[in-house]
Amino acid sequence: MKIISEITYFAPTTIEEAVELLQKHPENSCLLAGGTDVVPALKKQVEKPRVIIDLKKISGRIRNIELKTIENIESIESIERIESIESKNQQELFIGTLVTFCDLLDSALIRENYPLIWEMSKVVASVGIRNRATIVGNICSAVPCMDSGPVLLTYDAKVQTNKRIIPIENFWIGPRQNCLSIDEIVLGITIISTSPKSHVSAGRFVKLMRYRGEDLAQASIAILINSFESAATATAEVKIAFGAVAPVPIRAYAIEKIISKQINQWDEWNEWDQMMEEALATIPDIIAPISDLRASAEYRLHMVGVMFKRGLKDAILRLQGNGSKYGSSLI
Amino acid sequence: MLNGEKIEVWANAHKTLLELLREDLGIKSPKCGCDLGDCGACTVFLDGKSVRSCLILVPEVNGCDVVTLEGIMRPNLTKLQQFFLDHNSFQCGFCAPGMVLSATELLQKNPTPTLEEIKEGLSGNLCRCTGYTPIINAVADAVATTVATTINE
């Protein structure tokens, strides 16, 4: 498939230059990072830009993965105040726009502190794609089957652009539609969480594919459990999100409510079946799977239940230190 | 840089690296399979990492280092290629350049992969002929032989 439209290519060296270019060509320009989504779109003529703005020559934060402790949350002007149990021990992860999935896999910082991101990165496409594809590009593509969406939802991620900070839940409007304006560029993704000193977290990312190896998700689920120890009690919060079974990745608040009621009773497995029944009953109201080339709606609906049950069990076992290795397959 | 040589090319911005290599520069090892990045037949190394040349626009590689199979197998076959030969790993050969490069990268990053890791490392390269077994066996043999040689040194 040759790309048939004539394209003018720019490689700005600063964000400001890139924004200027977007403002100069408001109707028909396209940002380029890894290109693993943009170039197929050009070939299939889904997108027909006249101007390509390549971000890869821009230096600075957008190339980095950074983790820092926030001593005093008031000192960060650009981050909105977060209510949390222990506001003193906060850490902020920043993943820049040009960070590839391979960069995330190679990062000990990600592997140790954000294992769901690591586990998800492992199953994105293939090595050749992961060496170029960026996690920011993945969310900007806004495809319903994106792998990073459910995981970032469970981490309550925020998208930092040159203009504002957008909670990830509000970032996607519909299939292949994000909320960015014409001259807006994503600079990175931030995740604020309580630092490991005061909490333990574990989770599970499960991606259903037609076969082992590379494939788009037929359905995916991300489960994150944060467990907090304070002087008085141990508490836990659970976050669950689904991918590829709705127009956009979606948080399962109804299920989180049901599971959270049991937060201090993880060992009472005899309650488990009842809790699962209640939780599974809510799934048809949360998701809206379609039938397409990769799977039927009925299959997706059924498998989401299976993935949820197995995934939650594994996440709890991982929290207790007895779970499977991150990156191992579950279905 | 292309296979160690500095070159200068003129190309339209909408030309892909794969098209440039095959049509303009006579580098035939990367193949056009799916043309969408799924099959791995177009695999080349860009700045030391395997990439899908069908998904890269020519201007993107300005100042970068491109290495194709031709670049690593001259003047002699690589050790890994000899294992592929010995195991009769390929039939039509269409997937071969991509497989060899992916396997080369795998062993550079991880000299002692398990069978699962070999399969995972090659999972981005599709083959229509062989059923993958002789390809995986060749890589596994290369790993075992290298390990044995290192132990005996």
Coordinates of C-alpha atoms in Angstrom, one line a residue:
Chain A
M1 CA 0.0 0.0 0.0
K2 CA 1.7 3.1 -1.1
I3 CA 1.0 6.3 0.7
I4 CA -0.6 8.3 -2.0
S5 CA -1.0 11.8 -0.5
E6 CA 1.8 14.3 -0.8
I7 CA 3.2 15.0 2.6
T8 CA 5.4 17.8 3.9
Y9 CA 7.5 16.6 6.8
F10 CA 8.8 18.8 9.6
A11 CA 11.1 17.8 12.5
P12 CA 10.8 20.6 15.1
T13 CA 13.4 20.6 17.8
T14 CA 11.2 22.2 20.5
I15 CA 7.6 21.8 21.7
E16 CA 7.0 25.5 20.9
E17 CA 8.1 25.0 17.3
A18 CA 5.8 21.9 17.1
V19 CA 2.8 23.9 18.4
E20 CA 3.5 26.7 15.9
L21 CA 3.4 24.2 13.1
L22 CA 0.1 22.9 14.3
Q23 CA -1.3 26.4 14.5
K24 CA 0.0 27.1 11.0
H25 CA -1.6 24.0 9.6
P26 CA -4.7 23.5 11.7
E27 CA -6.8 21.4 9.3
N28 CA -4.5 18.8 7.9
S29 CA -1.5 18.1 10.1
C30 CA -0.6 15.0 12.1
L31 CA 1.9 14.4 14.9
L32 CA 4.3 11.6 14.6
A33 CA 6.2 9.7 17.3
G34 CA 6.7 5.9 16.8
G35 CA 4.5 5.9 13.7
T36 CA 3.2 2.4 14.2
D37 CA -0.4 3.7 14.2
V38 CA 0.0 6.8 12.1
V39 CA 1.7 5.2 9.1
P40 CA -0.9 2.4 8.7
A41 CA -3.6 5.0 8.9
L42 CA -1.8 6.9 6.1
K43 CA -1.7 3.8 4.0
K44 CA -5.3 2.9 4.6
Q45 CA -6.2 6.6 4.0
V46 CA -8.0 6.7 7.3
E47 CA -6.0 9.8 7.9
K48 CA -5.0 12.1 5.0
P49 CA -2.8 14.8 6.5
R50 CA -0.7 17.0 4.3
V51 CA 1.7 17.8 7.1
I52 CA 3.6 15.4 9.4
I53 CA 5.2 16.9 12.5
D54 CA 7.8 14.5 13.8
L55 CA 8.4 14.9 17.5
K56 CA 11.4 12.7 17.7
K57 CA 14.0 15.4 17.4
I58 CA 12.7 17.2 20.5
S59 CA 14.9 16.9 23.5
G60 CA 14.0 17.2 27.2
R61 CA 11.4 15.7 29.5
I62 CA 9.4 14.1 26.8
R63 CA 12.1 11.5 26.3
N64 CA 12.2 10.5 30.0
I65 CA 10.7 8.2 32.5
E66 CA 11.0 10.0 35.9
L67 CA 10.0 9.1 39.4
K68 CA 10.1 11.6 42.2
T69 CA 8.9 11.9 45.7
I70 CA 6.6 14.7 46.4
E71 CA 7.4 16.0 49.8
N72 CA 4.8 18.6 49.9
I73 CA 2.0 18.4 47.4
E74 CA 1.3 22.2 47.5
S75 CA 4.7 22.8 46.0
I76 CA 3.7 21.3 42.7
E77 CA 1.6 24.0 41.0
S78 CA 0.5 22.2 38.0
I79 CA -0.9 19.1 39.8
E80 CA -4.3 19.3 41.3
R81 CA -4.7 18.4 44.9
I82 CA -5.3 14.7 45.4
E83 CA -7.2 13.3 48.4
S84 CA -5.4 10.4 49.8
I85 CA -4.7 8.5 53.0
E86 CA -1.1 9.5 53.5
S87 CA -0.6 12.7 51.6
K88 CA 3.0 13.0 52.9
N89 CA 4.4 9.9 51.1
Q90 CA 3.4 10.7 47.5
Q91 CA 5.4 9.8 44.5
E92 CA 4.9 11.1 40.9
L93 CA 5.7 9.0 37.9
F94 CA 6.2 10.8 34.6
I95 CA 6.3 9.0 31.3
G96 CA 7.3 11.3 28.4
T97 CA 5.7 11.3 25.0
L98 CA 8.7 9.6 23.3
V99 CA 9.0 6.7 25.7
T100 CA 8.5 3.5 23.8
F101 CA 7.0 0.2 25.2
C102 CA 10.5 -1.3 25.1
D103 CA 11.8 1.6 27.2
L104 CA 9.1 0.8 29.7
L105 CA 10.1 -2.9 29.7
D106 CA 13.8 -2.1 30.1
S107 CA 13.1 0.3 33.0
A108 CA 13.7 -1.2 36.5
L109 CA 11.8 1.7 37.9
I110 CA 8.6 0.7 36.0
R111 CA 9.1 -3.0 36.7
E112 CA 9.4 -2.6 40.4
N113 CA 7.0 0.3 41.1
Y114 CA 4.4 0.0 38.4
P115 CA 4.2 -3.7 37.5
L116 CA 0.9 -3.5 35.7
I117 CA 2.5 -1.1 33.1
W118 CA 5.3 -3.6 32.8
E119 CA 3.0 -6.6 32.4
M120 CA 0.9 -4.7 29.8
S121 CA 3.9 -3.6 27.8
K122 CA 5.0 -7.1 27.4
V123 CA 2.0 -8.1 25.4
V124 CA 1.7 -5.1 23.1
A125 CA 2.2 -6.2 19.5
S126 CA 5.7 -7.5 18.9
V127 CA 9.3 -6.5 19.6
G128 CA 9.6 -4.7 16.3
I129 CA 6.6 -2.6 17.1
R130 CA 7.5 -2.1 20.8
N131 CA 10.9 -0.7 19.8
R132 CA 9.1 2.2 18.2
A133 CA 5.6 2.5 19.5
T134 CA 5.0 4.9 22.4
I135 CA 2.5 4.6 25.2
V136 CA 1.4 8.2 24.6
G137 CA 0.8 7.4 21.0
N138 CA -1.2 4.4 22.1
I139 CA -3.6 6.6 24.2
C140 CA -3.7 9.3 21.5
S141 CA -4.8 6.7 18.9
A142 CA -7.9 6.2 21.1
V143 CA -8.5 2.8 19.5
P144 CA -11.0 0.8 21.6
C145 CA -8.6 -2.2 21.9
M146 CA -5.7 -0.2 23.1
D147 CA -3.6 -2.1 25.7
S148 CA -2.5 0.8 27.8
G149 CA -5.9 2.4 28.4
P150 CA -7.2 0.0 31.1
V151 CA -3.9 0.0 33.0
L152 CA -3.7 3.8 33.0
L153 CA -7.3 4.0 34.2
T154 CA -6.5 1.8 37.2
Y155 CA -3.5 4.0 38.1
D156 CA -5.8 7.2 37.8
A157 CA -3.3 8.6 35.4
K158 CA -3.3 12.1 34.1
V159 CA -2.4 13.3 30.7
Q160 CA -0.1 16.4 30.6
T161 CA -0.3 18.5 27.5
N162 CA 1.2 21.9 26.6
K163 CA -2.1 23.5 27.7
R164 CA -3.6 21.5 30.6
I165 CA -3.8 18.3 32.7
I166 CA -6.5 15.9 31.7
P167 CA -7.6 12.9 33.8
I168 CA -7.2 9.9 31.6
E169 CA -10.9 9.0 32.0
N170 CA -11.8 12.2 30.1
F171 CA -9.2 11.8 27.5
W172 CA -11.1 9.6 25.1
I173 CA -14.4 10.8 23.6
G174 CA -15.1 7.8 21.3
P175 CA -13.4 5.3 19.0
R176 CA -10.3 7.0 17.5
Q177 CA -11.3 10.3 19.1
N178 CA -9.4 12.0 21.8
C179 CA -10.2 15.3 23.4
L180 CA -7.0 17.2 22.3
S181 CA -7.5 20.5 20.5
I182 CA -5.8 21.4 17.2
D183 CA -2.7 22.9 18.8
E184 CA -2.4 20.6 21.7
I185 CA 0.5 18.2 22.2
V186 CA 0.8 15.6 24.9
L187 CA 4.0 16.0 26.9
G188 CA 3.6 12.9 29.0
I189 CA 1.5 10.8 31.4
T190 CA 1.7 11.3 35.1
I191 CA 0.7 8.9 37.8
I192 CA 0.6 10.1 41.4
S193 CA 0.5 7.4 44.0
T194 CA 1.4 6.7 47.5
S195 CA 5.0 5.7 47.8
P196 CA 5.9 2.1 48.6
K197 CA 6.9 3.0 52.2
S198 CA 3.3 3.1 53.3
H199 CA 1.6 0.8 50.9
V200 CA 1.8 -2.4 48.9
S201 CA 0.2 -2.8 45.6
A202 CA -0.3 -5.6 43.2
G203 CA -2.4 -6.3 40.2
R204 CA -3.1 -8.2 37.1
F205 CA -3.3 -7.3 33.4
V206 CA -5.0 -9.9 31.2
K207 CA -5.2 -9.7 27.5
L208 CA -7.3 -12.1 25.5
M209 CA -5.9 -12.7 22.0
R210 CA -6.7 -15.2 19.3
Y211 CA -3.2 -16.7 19.6
R212 CA 0.0 -16.3 21.5
G213 CA 2.4 -13.8 20.1
E214 CA 1.2 -10.6 18.6
D215 CA -2.5 -9.7 18.2
L216 CA -4.9 -6.9 19.1
A217 CA -6.9 -7.5 22.2
Q218 CA -10.2 -9.3 21.9
A219 CA -10.8 -8.2 25.5
S220 CA -8.6 -7.0 28.3
I221 CA -8.8 -6.3 32.0
A222 CA -6.6 -4.4 34.4
I223 CA -7.0 -5.0 38.1
L224 CA -5.0 -3.0 40.7
I225 CA -5.1 -3.4 44.4
N226 CA -3.6 -0.8 46.7
S227 CA -3.2 -1.9 50.3
F228 CA -2.5 0.6 53.0
E229 CA -1.1 0.1 56.4
S230 CA -1.6 2.8 58.9
A231 CA -1.4 2.7 62.7
A232 CA -5.1 2.0 63.1
T233 CA -6.2 -0.4 60.3
A234 CA -5.2 -2.1 57.1
T235 CA -7.3 -0.9 54.2
A236 CA -7.3 -1.7 50.6
E237 CA -8.7 -0.2 47.5
V238 CA -9.3 -2.0 44.2
K239 CA -9.4 -0.5 40.7
I240 CA -10.7 -2.4 37.7
A241 CA -10.9 -1.4 34.1
F242 CA -11.8 -3.1 30.9
G243 CA -10.5 -2.7 27.4
A244 CA -11.7 -3.7 23.9
V245 CA -15.2 -4.3 25.1
A246 CA -16.6 -0.7 24.9
P247 CA -16.1 2.3 22.6
V248 CA -13.4 3.4 25.0
P249 CA -11.5 1.8 27.9
I250 CA -13.8 1.8 30.9
R251 CA -13.5 1.7 34.7
A252 CA -15.8 -0.8 36.4
Y253 CA -16.9 1.3 39.4
A254 CA -19.8 -0.9 40.2
I255 CA -17.6 -4.0 40.6
E256 CA -15.0 -1.9 42.6
K257 CA -17.8 -1.1 45.1
I258 CA -18.8 -4.7 45.5
I259 CA -15.2 -5.9 46.0
S260 CA -14.2 -3.0 48.3
K261 CA -16.9 -4.1 50.8
Q262 CA -14.8 -7.2 51.3
I263 CA -11.5 -5.5 51.6
N264 CA -10.6 -6.8 54.9
Q265 CA -11.8 -10.3 54.2
W266 CA -9.5 -11.5 51.5
D267 CA -8.9 -14.8 53.4
E268 CA -12.5 -15.7 53.6
W269 CA -12.8 -17.6 50.4
N270 CA -16.2 -19.0 51.3
E271 CA -17.5 -15.5 50.6
W272 CA -15.8 -15.6 47.3
D273 CA -18.4 -17.3 45.2
Q274 CA -21.2 -14.9 46.3
M275 CA -19.0 -11.9 45.7
M276 CA -18.1 -13.1 42.3
E277 CA -21.7 -13.8 41.4
E278 CA -22.7 -10.3 42.5
A279 CA -19.8 -8.8 40.6
L280 CA -20.3 -10.8 37.4
A281 CA -23.9 -9.8 37.3
T282 CA -22.9 -6.1 36.9
I283 CA -20.7 -6.7 33.9
P284 CA -23.3 -6.6 31.1
D285 CA -24.3 -3.1 32.3
I286 CA -20.7 -1.9 32.3
I287 CA -19.4 -3.1 28.9
A288 CA -20.8 -3.0 25.4
P289 CA -18.8 -5.5 23.3
I290 CA -19.3 -5.7 19.6
S291 CA -18.9 -8.6 17.2
D292 CA -16.0 -8.1 14.7
L293 CA -13.3 -9.9 12.9
R294 CA -11.6 -10.9 16.1
A295 CA -14.4 -12.1 18.2
S296 CA -18.2 -12.2 18.7
A297 CA -19.9 -10.0 21.3
E298 CA -21.1 -13.1 23.2
Y299 CA -17.6 -14.6 23.4
R300 CA -16.2 -11.3 24.7
L301 CA -18.9 -11.0 27.3
H302 CA -18.3 -14.5 28.5
M303 CA -14.5 -14.3 28.5
V304 CA -14.5 -11.0 30.4
G305 CA -16.1 -12.8 33.3
V306 CA -13.5 -15.6 33.2
M307 CA -10.7 -13.1 33.0
F308 CA -12.1 -11.1 35.9
K309 CA -12.5 -14.1 38.2
R310 CA -9.0 -15.5 37.4
G311 CA -7.4 -12.0 37.3
L312 CA -8.8 -10.9 40.7
K313 CA -7.7 -14.1 42.4
D314 CA -4.2 -13.8 40.9
A315 CA -4.0 -10.1 41.9
I316 CA -5.0 -11.0 45.5
L317 CA -2.4 -13.8 45.6
R318 CA 0.2 -11.4 44.3
L319 CA -0.7 -8.9 47.0
Q320 CA -0.1 -11.7 49.5
G321 CA 3.2 -12.7 47.9
N322 CA 1.9 -16.0 46.5
G323 CA 0.8 -15.0 43.0
S324 CA 2.1 -15.8 39.6
K325 CA 5.1 -14.0 38.1
Y326 CA 4.4 -10.7 36.4
G327 CA 4.3 -11.4 32.7
S328 CA 3.1 -15.0 32.9
S329 CA -0.1 -16.0 31.0
L330 CA -3.4 -16.6 32.8
I331 CA -5.7 -17.7 30.0
Chain B
M1 CA 24.3 5.4 7.7
L2 CA 23.3 2.3 5.8
N3 CA 25.1 -0.9 6.6
G4 CA 28.1 1.0 7.8
E5 CA 28.3 3.5 4.9
K6 CA 27.2 7.1 5.0
I7 CA 24.8 7.7 2.2
E8 CA 22.7 10.6 1.0
V9 CA 19.3 10.1 -0.6
W10 CA 16.5 12.3 -1.9
A11 CA 13.1 11.0 -1.4
N12 CA 9.5 12.1 -1.0
A13 CA 8.3 12.3 2.6
H14 CA 5.6 9.8 2.0
K15 CA 8.0 7.1 0.9
T16 CA 8.7 4.3 3.5
L17 CA 12.1 3.1 4.5
L18 CA 11.2 -0.3 3.0
E19 CA 10.3 1.2 -0.4
L20 CA 13.5 3.2 -0.3
L21 CA 15.7 0.2 0.5
R22 CA 14.1 -2.1 -2.1
E23 CA 13.2 0.2 -4.9
D24 CA 15.9 2.8 -4.8
L25 CA 18.9 1.2 -3.1
G26 CA 18.7 -2.4 -4.3
I27 CA 18.6 -3.8 -0.8
K28 CA 16.3 -6.7 -1.2
S29 CA 16.5 -8.6 2.1
P30 CA 13.6 -6.7 3.8
K31 CA 10.4 -7.9 2.2
C32 CA 7.0 -6.4 1.8
G33 CA 4.6 -8.9 3.5
C34 CA 1.6 -7.3 5.1
D35 CA 2.9 -3.7 4.7
L36 CA 1.2 -2.8 8.0
G37 CA 3.8 -4.0 10.6
D38 CA 2.2 -7.2 11.6
C39 CA 4.3 -9.9 9.8
G40 CA 7.9 -8.8 10.4
A41 CA 9.1 -9.6 6.9
C42 CA 10.3 -6.0 6.5
T43 CA 12.4 -6.0 9.7
V44 CA 15.7 -4.0 9.7
F45 CA 17.8 -2.6 12.5
L46 CA 17.4 1.1 13.2
D47 CA 20.0 2.5 15.7
G48 CA 20.5 -1.1 16.9
K49 CA 16.9 -2.1 17.4
S50 CA 14.7 -4.2 15.2
V51 CA 11.9 -2.1 13.6
R52 CA 9.3 -2.4 10.9
S53 CA 10.7 -0.6 7.9
C54 CA 7.3 -0.5 6.2
L55 CA 6.1 1.8 9.0
I56 CA 9.0 4.3 8.9
L57 CA 9.0 7.3 6.6
V58 CA 12.3 8.0 5.0
P59 CA 12.8 11.5 6.6
E60 CA 12.6 9.9 10.0
V61 CA 15.9 8.1 9.5
N62 CA 17.8 11.2 8.8
G63 CA 21.0 10.9 10.8
C64 CA 20.2 7.4 12.0
D65 CA 22.0 4.1 11.6
V66 CA 20.2 1.5 9.4
V67 CA 21.4 -2.1 9.2
T68 CA 19.8 -4.7 7.1
L69 CA 20.6 -8.4 6.9
E70 CA 23.1 -7.7 4.1
G71 CA 25.0 -5.5 6.6
I72 CA 25.6 -8.3 9.2
M73 CA 26.2 -11.3 6.9
R74 CA 29.1 -10.1 4.8
P75 CA 31.6 -11.3 4.1
N76 CA 30.6 -14.5 5.8
L77 CA 27.4 -15.9 7.2
T78 CA 26.9 -15.2 10.8
K79 CA 27.2 -18.1 13.3
L80 CA 23.4 -18.0 13.8
Q81 CA 22.7 -18.2 10.1
Q82 CA 24.8 -21.4 10.0
F83 CA 22.5 -22.9 12.6
F84 CA 19.5 -22.0 10.4
L85 CA 21.2 -23.7 7.5
D86 CA 22.1 -26.8 9.4
H87 CA 18.5 -27.1 10.7
N88 CA 16.9 -26.5 7.2
S89 CA 14.9 -23.8 8.9
F90 CA 13.5 -22.0 5.9
Q91 CA 11.5 -23.2 2.8
C92 CA 10.6 -20.3 0.6
G93 CA 12.8 -17.9 2.6
F94 CA 10.4 -15.0 2.6
C95 CA 10.4 -14.7 6.4
A96 CA 14.0 -15.5 6.7
P97 CA 15.7 -12.1 6.8
G98 CA 13.2 -10.9 9.4
M99 CA 13.6 -14.1 11.4
V100 CA 17.4 -13.9 11.4
L101 CA 17.4 -10.2 12.5
S102 CA 14.9 -10.8 15.2
A103 CA 16.8 -13.9 16.5
T104 CA 20.0 -11.9 16.3
E105 CA 18.5 -9.2 18.4
L106 CA 17.0 -11.7 20.9
L107 CA 20.4 -13.3 21.5
Q108 CA 22.2 -9.9 21.8
K109 CA 19.8 -8.9 24.5
N110 CA 19.5 -12.3 26.1
P111 CA 22.2 -14.8 25.2
T112 CA 20.5 -17.6 27.1
P113 CA 16.8 -17.5 26.4
T114 CA 14.4 -20.3 27.4
L115 CA 12.3 -21.9 24.8
E116 CA 9.4 -19.7 25.8
E117 CA 11.6 -16.6 25.5
I118 CA 12.8 -17.7 22.0
K119 CA 9.2 -18.1 20.9
E120 CA 8.3 -14.8 22.4
G121 CA 11.2 -13.1 20.7
L122 CA 10.3 -14.4 17.3
S123 CA 6.6 -14.0 17.7
G124 CA 6.6 -10.9 15.7
N125 CA 7.8 -12.7 12.6
L126 CA 5.2 -14.8 10.7
C127 CA 6.1 -17.8 8.6
R128 CA 3.7 -19.5 6.2
C129 CA 5.8 -22.5 5.3
T130 CA 7.6 -24.2 8.1
G131 CA 5.3 -24.2 11.2
Y132 CA 8.1 -22.5 13.0
T133 CA 9.6 -25.6 14.6
P134 CA 12.8 -25.8 12.6
I135 CA 13.4 -22.1 13.1
I136 CA 12.9 -22.3 16.8
N137 CA 15.1 -25.4 16.9
A138 CA 17.9 -23.6 15.2
V139 CA 17.9 -20.8 17.7
A140 CA 17.6 -23.2 20.6
D141 CA 20.6 -25.2 19.2
A142 CA 22.6 -22.0 18.8
V143 CA 21.9 -21.1 22.4
A144 CA 22.8 -24.6 23.7
T145 CA 26.0 -24.7 21.6
T146 CA 27.1 -21.3 22.7
V147 CA 26.5 -22.1 26.3
A148 CA 28.3 -25.4 26.0
T149 CA 31.2 -23.7 24.3
T150 CA 31.4 -21.0 26.9
I151 CA 31.4 -23.6 29.7
N152 CA 34.2 -25.5 28.1
E153 CA 36.4 -22.5 27.6

